[in-house]
CSV table of C-alpha atoms in Angstrom, one decimal:
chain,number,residue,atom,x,y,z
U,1,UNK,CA,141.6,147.0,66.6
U,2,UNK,CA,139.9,143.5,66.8
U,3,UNK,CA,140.5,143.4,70.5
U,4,UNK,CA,139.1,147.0,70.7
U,5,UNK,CA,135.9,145.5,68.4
U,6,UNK,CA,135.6,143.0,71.0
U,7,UNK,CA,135.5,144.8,73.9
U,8,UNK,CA,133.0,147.2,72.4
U,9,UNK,CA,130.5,144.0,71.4
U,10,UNK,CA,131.3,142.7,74.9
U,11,UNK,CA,129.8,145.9,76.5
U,12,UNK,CA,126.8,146.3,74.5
U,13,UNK,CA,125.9,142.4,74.3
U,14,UNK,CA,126.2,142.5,77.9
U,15,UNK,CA,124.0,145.3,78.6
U,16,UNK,CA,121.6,144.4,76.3
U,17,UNK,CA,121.2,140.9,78.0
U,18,UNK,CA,121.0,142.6,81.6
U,19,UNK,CA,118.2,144.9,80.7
U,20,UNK,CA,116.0,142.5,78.8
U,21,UNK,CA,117.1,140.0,81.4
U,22,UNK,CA,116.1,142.0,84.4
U,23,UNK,CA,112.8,142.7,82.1
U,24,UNK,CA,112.1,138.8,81.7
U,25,UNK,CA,113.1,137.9,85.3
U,26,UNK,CA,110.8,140.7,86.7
U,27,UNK,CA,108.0,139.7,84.7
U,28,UNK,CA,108.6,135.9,85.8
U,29,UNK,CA,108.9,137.2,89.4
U,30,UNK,CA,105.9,139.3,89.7
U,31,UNK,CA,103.5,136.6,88.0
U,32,UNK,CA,104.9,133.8,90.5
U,33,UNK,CA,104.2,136.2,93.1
U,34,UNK,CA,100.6,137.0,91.8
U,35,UNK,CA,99.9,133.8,91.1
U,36,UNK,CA,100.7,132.9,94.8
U,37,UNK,CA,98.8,135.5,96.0
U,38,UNK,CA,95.5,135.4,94.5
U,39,UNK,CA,92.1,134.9,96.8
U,40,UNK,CA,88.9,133.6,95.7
U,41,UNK,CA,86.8,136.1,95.1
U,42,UNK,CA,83.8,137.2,97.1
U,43,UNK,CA,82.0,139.3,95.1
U,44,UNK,CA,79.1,136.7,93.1
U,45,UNK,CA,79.1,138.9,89.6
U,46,UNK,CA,83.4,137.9,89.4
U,47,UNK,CA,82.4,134.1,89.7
U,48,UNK,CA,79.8,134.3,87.3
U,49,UNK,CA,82.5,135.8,85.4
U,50,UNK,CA,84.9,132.3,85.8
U,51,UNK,CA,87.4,134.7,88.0
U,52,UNK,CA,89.3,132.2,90.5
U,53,UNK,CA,91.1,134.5,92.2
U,54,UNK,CA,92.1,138.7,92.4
U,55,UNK,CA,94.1,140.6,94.4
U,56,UNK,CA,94.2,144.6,95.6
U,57,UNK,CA,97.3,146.2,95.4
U,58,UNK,CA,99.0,149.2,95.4
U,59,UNK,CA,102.0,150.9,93.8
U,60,UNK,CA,103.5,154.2,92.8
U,61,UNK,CA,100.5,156.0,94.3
U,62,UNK,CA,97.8,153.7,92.4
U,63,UNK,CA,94.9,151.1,93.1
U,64,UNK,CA,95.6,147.7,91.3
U,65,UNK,CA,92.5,144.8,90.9
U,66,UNK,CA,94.4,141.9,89.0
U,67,UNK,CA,92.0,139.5,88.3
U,68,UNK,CA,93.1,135.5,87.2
U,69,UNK,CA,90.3,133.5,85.2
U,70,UNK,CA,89.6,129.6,85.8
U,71,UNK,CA,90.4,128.7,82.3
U,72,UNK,CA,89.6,132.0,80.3
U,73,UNK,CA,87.6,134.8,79.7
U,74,UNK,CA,84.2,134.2,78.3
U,75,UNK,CA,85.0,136.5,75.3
U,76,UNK,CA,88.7,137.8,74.4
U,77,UNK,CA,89.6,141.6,74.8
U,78,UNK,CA,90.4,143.4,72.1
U,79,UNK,CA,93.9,143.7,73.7
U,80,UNK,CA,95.8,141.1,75.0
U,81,UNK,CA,99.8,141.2,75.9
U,82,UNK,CA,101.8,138.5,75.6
U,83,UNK,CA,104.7,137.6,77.5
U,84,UNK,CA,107.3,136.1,75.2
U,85,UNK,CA,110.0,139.2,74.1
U,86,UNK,CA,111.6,139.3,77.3
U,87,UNK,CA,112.5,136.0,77.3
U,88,UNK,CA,113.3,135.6,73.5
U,89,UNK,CA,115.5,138.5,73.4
U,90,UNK,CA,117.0,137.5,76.8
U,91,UNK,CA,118.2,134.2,75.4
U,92,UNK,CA,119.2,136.0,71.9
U,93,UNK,CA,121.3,138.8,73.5
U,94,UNK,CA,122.9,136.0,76.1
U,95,UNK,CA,123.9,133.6,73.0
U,96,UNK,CA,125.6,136.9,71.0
U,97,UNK,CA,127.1,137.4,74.5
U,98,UNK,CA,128.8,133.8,75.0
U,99,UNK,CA,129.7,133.2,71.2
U,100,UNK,CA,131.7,136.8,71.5
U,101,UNK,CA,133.2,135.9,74.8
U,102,UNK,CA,133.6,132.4,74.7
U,103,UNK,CA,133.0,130.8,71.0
U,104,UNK,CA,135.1,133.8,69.6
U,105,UNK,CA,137.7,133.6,72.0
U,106,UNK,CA,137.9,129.7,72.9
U,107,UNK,CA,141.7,129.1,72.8
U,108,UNK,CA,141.5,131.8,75.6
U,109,UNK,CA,138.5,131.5,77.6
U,110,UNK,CA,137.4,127.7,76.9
U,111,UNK,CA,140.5,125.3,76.4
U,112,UNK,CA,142.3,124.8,79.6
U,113,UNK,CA,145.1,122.2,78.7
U,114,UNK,CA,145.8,121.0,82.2
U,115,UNK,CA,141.9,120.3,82.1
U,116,UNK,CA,141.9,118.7,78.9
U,117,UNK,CA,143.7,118.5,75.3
U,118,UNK,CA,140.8,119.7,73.3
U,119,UNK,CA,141.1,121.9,70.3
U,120,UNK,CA,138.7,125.1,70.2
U,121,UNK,CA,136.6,123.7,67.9
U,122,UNK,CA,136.3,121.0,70.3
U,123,UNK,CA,135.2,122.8,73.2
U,124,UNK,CA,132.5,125.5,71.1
U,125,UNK,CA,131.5,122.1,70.2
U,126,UNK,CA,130.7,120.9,73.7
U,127,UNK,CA,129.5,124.1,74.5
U,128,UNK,CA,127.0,124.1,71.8
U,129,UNK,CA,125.8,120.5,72.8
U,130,UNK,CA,125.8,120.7,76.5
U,131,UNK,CA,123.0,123.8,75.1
U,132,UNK,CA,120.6,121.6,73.3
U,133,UNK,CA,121.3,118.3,75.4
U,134,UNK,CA,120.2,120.3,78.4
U,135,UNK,CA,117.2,121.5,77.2
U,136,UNK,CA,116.4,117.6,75.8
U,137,UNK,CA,117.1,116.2,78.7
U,138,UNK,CA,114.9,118.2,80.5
U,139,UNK,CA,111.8,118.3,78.4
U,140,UNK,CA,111.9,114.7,78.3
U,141,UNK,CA,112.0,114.5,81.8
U,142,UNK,CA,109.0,116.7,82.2
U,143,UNK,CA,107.1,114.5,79.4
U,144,UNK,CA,108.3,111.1,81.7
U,145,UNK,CA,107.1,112.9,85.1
U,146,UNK,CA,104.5,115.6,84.3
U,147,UNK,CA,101.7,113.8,86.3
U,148,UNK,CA,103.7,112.0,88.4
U,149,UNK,CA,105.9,113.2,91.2
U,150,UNK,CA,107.3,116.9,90.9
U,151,UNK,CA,109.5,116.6,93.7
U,152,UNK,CA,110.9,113.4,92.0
U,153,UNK,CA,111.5,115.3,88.6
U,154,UNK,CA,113.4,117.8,91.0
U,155,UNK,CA,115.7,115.2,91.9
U,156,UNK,CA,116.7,113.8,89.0
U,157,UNK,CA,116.8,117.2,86.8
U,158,UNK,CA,119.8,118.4,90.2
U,159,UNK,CA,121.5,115.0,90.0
U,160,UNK,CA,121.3,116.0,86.1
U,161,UNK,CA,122.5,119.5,86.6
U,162,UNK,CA,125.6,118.3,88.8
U,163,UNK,CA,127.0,115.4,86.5
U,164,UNK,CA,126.8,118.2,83.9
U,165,UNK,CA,128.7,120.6,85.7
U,166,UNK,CA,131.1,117.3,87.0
U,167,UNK,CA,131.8,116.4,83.3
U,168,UNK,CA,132.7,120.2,82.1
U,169,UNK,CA,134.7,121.0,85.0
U,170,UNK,CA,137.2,118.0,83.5
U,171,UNK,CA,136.7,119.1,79.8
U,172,UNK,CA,136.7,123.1,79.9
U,173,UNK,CA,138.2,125.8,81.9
U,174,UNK,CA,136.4,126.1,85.3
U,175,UNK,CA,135.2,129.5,83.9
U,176,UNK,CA,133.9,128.5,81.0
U,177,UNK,CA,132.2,125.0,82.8
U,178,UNK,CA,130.1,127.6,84.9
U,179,UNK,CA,128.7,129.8,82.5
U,180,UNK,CA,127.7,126.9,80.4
U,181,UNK,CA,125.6,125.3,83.2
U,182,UNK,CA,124.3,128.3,83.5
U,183,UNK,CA,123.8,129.0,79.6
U,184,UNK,CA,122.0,125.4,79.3
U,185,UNK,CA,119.7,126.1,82.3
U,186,UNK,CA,118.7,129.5,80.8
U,187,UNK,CA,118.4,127.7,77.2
U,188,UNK,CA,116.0,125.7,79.1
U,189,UNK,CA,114.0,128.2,80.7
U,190,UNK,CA,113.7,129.7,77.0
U,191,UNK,CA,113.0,126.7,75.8
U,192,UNK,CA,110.0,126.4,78.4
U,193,UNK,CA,108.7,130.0,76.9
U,194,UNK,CA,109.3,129.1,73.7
U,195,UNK,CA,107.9,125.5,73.0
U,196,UNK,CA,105.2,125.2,75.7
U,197,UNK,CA,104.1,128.7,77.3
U,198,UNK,CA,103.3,130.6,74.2
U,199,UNK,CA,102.2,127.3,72.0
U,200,UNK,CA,100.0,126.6,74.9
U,201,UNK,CA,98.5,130.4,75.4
U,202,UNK,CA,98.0,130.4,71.7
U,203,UNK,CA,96.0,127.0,71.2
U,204,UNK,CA,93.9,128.8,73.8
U,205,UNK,CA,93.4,131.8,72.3
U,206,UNK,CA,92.9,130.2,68.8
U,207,UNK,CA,90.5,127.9,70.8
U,208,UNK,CA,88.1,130.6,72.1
U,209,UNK,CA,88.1,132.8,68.7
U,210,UNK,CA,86.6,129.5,67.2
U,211,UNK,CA,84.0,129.1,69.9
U,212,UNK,CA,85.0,126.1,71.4
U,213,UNK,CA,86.2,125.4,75.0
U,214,UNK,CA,89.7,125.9,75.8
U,215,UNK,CA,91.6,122.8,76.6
U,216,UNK,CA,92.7,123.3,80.8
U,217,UNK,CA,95.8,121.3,80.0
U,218,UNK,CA,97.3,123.8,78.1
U,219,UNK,CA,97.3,126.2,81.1
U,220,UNK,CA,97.8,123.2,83.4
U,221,UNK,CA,101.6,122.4,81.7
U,222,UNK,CA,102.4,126.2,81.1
U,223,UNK,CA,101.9,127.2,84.6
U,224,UNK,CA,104.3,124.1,85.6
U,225,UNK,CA,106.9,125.2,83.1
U,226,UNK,CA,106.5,129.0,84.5
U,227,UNK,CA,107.3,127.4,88.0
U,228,UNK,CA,110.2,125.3,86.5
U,229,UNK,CA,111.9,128.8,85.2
U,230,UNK,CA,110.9,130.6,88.5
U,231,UNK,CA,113.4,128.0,90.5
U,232,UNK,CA,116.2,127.8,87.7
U,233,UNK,CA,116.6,131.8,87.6
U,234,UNK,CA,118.6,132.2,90.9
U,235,UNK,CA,121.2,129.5,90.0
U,236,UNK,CA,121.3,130.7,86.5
U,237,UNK,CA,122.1,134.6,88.3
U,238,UNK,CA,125.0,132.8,90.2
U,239,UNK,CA,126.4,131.1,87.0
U,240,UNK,CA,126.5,134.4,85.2
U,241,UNK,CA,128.3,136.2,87.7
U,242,UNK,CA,130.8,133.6,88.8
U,243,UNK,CA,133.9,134.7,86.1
U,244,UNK,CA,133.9,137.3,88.5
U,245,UNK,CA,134.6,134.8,91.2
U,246,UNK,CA,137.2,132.7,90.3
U,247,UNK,CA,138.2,130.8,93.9
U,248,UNK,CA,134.7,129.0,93.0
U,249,UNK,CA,135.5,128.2,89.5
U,250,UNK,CA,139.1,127.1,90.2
U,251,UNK,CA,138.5,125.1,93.1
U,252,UNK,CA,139.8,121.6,92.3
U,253,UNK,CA,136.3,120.2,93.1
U,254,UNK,CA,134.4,123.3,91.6
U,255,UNK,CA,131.5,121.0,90.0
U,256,UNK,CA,130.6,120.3,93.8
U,257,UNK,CA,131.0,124.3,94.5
U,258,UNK,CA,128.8,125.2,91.8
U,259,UNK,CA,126.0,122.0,92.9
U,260,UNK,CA,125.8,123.5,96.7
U,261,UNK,CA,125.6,126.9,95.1
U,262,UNK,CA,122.8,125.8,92.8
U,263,UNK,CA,121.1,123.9,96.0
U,264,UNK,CA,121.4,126.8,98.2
U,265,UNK,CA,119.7,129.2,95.5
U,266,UNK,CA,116.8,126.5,95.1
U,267,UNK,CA,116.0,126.6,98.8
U,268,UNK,CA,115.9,130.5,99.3
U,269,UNK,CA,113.7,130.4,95.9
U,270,UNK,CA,111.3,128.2,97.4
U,271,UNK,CA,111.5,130.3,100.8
U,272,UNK,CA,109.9,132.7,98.8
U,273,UNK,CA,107.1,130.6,97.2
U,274,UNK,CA,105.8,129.6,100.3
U,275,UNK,CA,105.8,133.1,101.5
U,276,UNK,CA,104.2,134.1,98.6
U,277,UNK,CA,101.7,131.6,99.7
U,278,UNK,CA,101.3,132.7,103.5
U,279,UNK,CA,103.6,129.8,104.9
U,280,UNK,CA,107.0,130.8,106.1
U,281,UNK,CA,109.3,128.6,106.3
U,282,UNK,CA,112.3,129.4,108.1
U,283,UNK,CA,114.4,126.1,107.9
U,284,UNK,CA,114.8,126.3,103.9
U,285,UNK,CA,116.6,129.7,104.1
U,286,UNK,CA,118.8,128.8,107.2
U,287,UNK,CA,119.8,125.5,105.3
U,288,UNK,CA,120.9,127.5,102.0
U,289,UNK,CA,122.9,129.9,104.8
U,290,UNK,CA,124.4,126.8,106.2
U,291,UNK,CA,125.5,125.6,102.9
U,292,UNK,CA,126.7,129.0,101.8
U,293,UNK,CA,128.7,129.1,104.8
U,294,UNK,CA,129.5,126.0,104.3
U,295,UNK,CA,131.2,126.1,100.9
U,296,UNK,CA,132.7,129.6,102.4
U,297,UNK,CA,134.8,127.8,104.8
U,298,UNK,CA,135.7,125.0,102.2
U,299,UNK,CA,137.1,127.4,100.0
U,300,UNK,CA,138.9,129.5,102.7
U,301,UNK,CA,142.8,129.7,101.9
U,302,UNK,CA,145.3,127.8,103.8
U,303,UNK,CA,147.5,130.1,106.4
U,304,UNK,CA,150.7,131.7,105.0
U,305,UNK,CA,153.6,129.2,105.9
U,306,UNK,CA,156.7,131.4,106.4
U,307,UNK,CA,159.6,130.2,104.5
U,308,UNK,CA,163.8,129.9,105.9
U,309,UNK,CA,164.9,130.8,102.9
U,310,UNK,CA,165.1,134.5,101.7
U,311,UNK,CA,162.3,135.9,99.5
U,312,UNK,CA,162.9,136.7,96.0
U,313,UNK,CA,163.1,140.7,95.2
U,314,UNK,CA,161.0,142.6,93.6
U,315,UNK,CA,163.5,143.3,90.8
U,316,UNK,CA,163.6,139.0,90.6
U,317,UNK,CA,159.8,139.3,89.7
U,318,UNK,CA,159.4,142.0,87.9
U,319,UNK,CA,161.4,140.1,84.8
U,320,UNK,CA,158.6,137.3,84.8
U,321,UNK,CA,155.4,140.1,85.3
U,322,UNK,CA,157.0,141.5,82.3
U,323,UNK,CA,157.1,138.5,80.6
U,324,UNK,CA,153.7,136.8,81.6
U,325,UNK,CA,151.5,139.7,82.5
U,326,UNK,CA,152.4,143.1,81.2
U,327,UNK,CA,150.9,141.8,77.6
U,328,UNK,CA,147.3,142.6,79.1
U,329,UNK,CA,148.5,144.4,82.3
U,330,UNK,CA,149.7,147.6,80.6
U,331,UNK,CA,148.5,151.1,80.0
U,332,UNK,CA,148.9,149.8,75.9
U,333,UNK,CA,148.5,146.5,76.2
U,334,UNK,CA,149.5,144.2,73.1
U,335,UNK,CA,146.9,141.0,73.9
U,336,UNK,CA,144.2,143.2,75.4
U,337,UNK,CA,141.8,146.8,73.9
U,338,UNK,CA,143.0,147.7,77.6
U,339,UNK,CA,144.2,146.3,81.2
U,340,UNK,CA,141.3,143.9,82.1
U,341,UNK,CA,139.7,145.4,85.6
U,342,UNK,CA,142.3,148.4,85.3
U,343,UNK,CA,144.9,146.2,87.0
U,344,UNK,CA,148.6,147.8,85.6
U,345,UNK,CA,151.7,145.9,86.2
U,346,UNK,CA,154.6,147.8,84.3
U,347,UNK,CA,156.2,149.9,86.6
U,348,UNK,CA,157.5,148.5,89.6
U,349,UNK,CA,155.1,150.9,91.6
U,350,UNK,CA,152.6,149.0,90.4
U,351,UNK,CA,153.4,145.9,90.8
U,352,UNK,CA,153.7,146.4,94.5
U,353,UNK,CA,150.7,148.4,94.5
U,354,UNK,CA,148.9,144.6,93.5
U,355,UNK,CA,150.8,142.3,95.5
U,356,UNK,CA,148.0,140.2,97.2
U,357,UNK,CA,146.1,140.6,93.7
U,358,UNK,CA,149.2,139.1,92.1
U,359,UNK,CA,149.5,136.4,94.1
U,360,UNK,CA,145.6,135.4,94.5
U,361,UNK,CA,145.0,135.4,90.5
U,362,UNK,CA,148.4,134.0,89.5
U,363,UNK,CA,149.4,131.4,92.5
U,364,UNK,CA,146.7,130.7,94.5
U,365,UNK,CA,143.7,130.3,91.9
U,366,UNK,CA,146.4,130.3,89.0
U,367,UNK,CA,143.2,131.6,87.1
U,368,UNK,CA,146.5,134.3,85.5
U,369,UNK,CA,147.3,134.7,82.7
U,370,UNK,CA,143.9,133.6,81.2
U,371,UNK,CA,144.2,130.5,79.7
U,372,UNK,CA,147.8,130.6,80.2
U,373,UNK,CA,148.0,132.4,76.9
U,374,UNK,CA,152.0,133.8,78.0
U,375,UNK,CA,153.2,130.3,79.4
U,376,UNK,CA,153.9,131.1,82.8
U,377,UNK,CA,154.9,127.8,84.1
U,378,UNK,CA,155.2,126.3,87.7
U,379,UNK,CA,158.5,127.6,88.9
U,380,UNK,CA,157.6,131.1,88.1
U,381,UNK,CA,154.2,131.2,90.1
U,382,UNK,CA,156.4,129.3,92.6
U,383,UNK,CA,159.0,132.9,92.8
U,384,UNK,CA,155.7,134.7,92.8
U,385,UNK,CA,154.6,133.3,96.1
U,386,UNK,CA,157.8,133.3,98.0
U,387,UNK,CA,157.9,137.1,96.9
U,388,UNK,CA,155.0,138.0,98.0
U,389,UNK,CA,155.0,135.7,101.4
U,390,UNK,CA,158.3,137.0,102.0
U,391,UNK,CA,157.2,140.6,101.8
């Protein structure tokens, strides 16, 4: 019944975090976009008005004027919509998410012992921290470089990014080392929302229903922060769906995986903010091709060697399937609610049937069983290959 509790709080963490995530990340899109976009205005009475820029649109049949002041409004609406929810409830849902997956579950999902011999207090506890380091790293890098060089705080926040992913890769399971980069990049982004966007639209606000001038700064550091998430929200995409993906996560150098990934996503990102801007820019999305194509090749299994030797049976397998696999791969599993991703290996049928999934999760990413939790050991994933290469 736990397991079947878990599963449940799995589904409907996860959806909630997609839909408010899509919510926030459409939002953050759109405005980038806008933002991009805008023209100065021609017409006289919209820059005695303090408008710097508007745009004509269209969508779903209707006529859209968005208009962008200089600093603000001369007098507020009555109205005003604030973007903060999406982003709140994004990073909310996303921490219930990884404490039921991961923080629940850590013996499982997080402790890897041929990683590291940690405990799973241990490794919620690095979890946790590589959460709130990230995000003070970061805004203290922002504070060091804010009117300085942007493309230097780039640098330095990547080299940043991949020493984190380096140092988790040899604490944690390569699974749980990804979504953690990821988690602490998103923490970030929420952080940006959080301590500097809203604070900053709200000193503005409070500014103008006192009469006084609004301070340009404000808008000056929130817009950077906004441009900071748009850039982080593609690698942070990748991270989240990589336990999907486990020849990236189990690679033997995945940090570097995951920091070509991240570099790749960056450079299409910024494709599209210089389209946004009327400057296309070919080179950056044929570099983050290259690199993709790259890391694809990298990753590409070794050919099959055949073997002299005769192959093991099916009926010498199916004893250690049994033993190592059937706990989660059964129609009534004992470890699992159900059989992870449907996969069933109790009947010999079956186990045929999933051959070349057998031997991918279990022998050549050994990412099977998760976290080792039945104790297959060496020699047995070594019968599972020559079965299956001697099929």
């Amino acid at each position: 019944m736990d397991a079947y509790l878990i599963e449940w709080g799995s589904l409907l963490l996860r959806w909630l975090h997609l839909i408010v995530g899509i919510a926030w990340i459409g939002s953050s899109f759109y405005f980038v976009w806008l933002d991009n976009s805008l023209k100065p205005p021609v017409d006289p009475a919209l820059k005695a008005k303090g408008v710097g820029g508007e745009l004509w649109a269209v969508h779903g049949g209707g006529f859209y004027n968005p208009q962008k002041y200089l600093v603000a409004p001369a007098h507020l609406p009555d109205e005003l919509h604030w973007f903060k929810w999406e982003s709140y409830s994004t990073w909310l849902s996303g921490f219930a998410l990884i404490s039921t997956l991961y923080y629940f579950q850590a013996a499982s999902y997080m402790v890897d012992p041929s990683v590291a011999a940690l405990t799973p207090a241990q490794a919620v506890g690095i979890g946790l921290a590589t959460l709130a380091g990230g995000w003070l790293v970061y805004d203290g890098l922002c504070r060091l470089l804010i009117n300085r060089s942007q493309l230097l705080f780039g640098l330095i926040y990547y080299a940043f990014v991949v020493a984190v992913a380096w140092a988790l890769t040899h604490l944690l399971s390569g699974r749980a080392a990804f979504i953690h980069v990821g988690a602490m990049i998103a923490t970030t982004m929420s952080g940006n929302v959080f301590f500097w966007i809203i604070p900053g639209q709200k000193r503005v606000v409070a500014a103008m229903q006192k009469g006084a001038a609004p301070d340009p700064l404000d808008g000056i550091r929130a817009k950077q922060r906004s441009y900071h998430n748009n850039y982080l929200t593609l690698p942070v995409l990748f991270c989240m769906i990589s336990n999907h993906y486990a020849f990236t996560y189990t690679h033997a150098h995945a940090w570097a995986v995951l920091a070509l990934i991240i570099l790749a996503a960056v450079l299409i990102r910024h494709f599209f903010n210089l389209k946004h801007k009327g400057a296309v820019r070919w080179e950056f999305p044929a570099t983050a091709i290259a690199i993709l194509a790259g890391v694809a090749v990298w990753l590409a299994p070794a050919p099959r060697v055949a073997s002299a030797s005769a192959a093991p049976t099916l009926a010498a397998v199916q004893p250690i399937i049994e033993a190592r696999c059937s706990a989660c791969h059964a129609e009534k599993p004992t470890l699992m609610a159900s059989a992870p991703a449907g996969v069933l290996l109790d009947t010999p049928a079956r186990i045929e049937a999933q051959a070349q999934r057998i031997y991918e999760q279990s022998v050549k990413l050994k990412a099977m069983p998760l976290g080792n939790v039945t104790g297959i050991t060496d020699a047995e994933r070594a019968t599972l290959a020559a079965w299956f290469e001697g099929r």
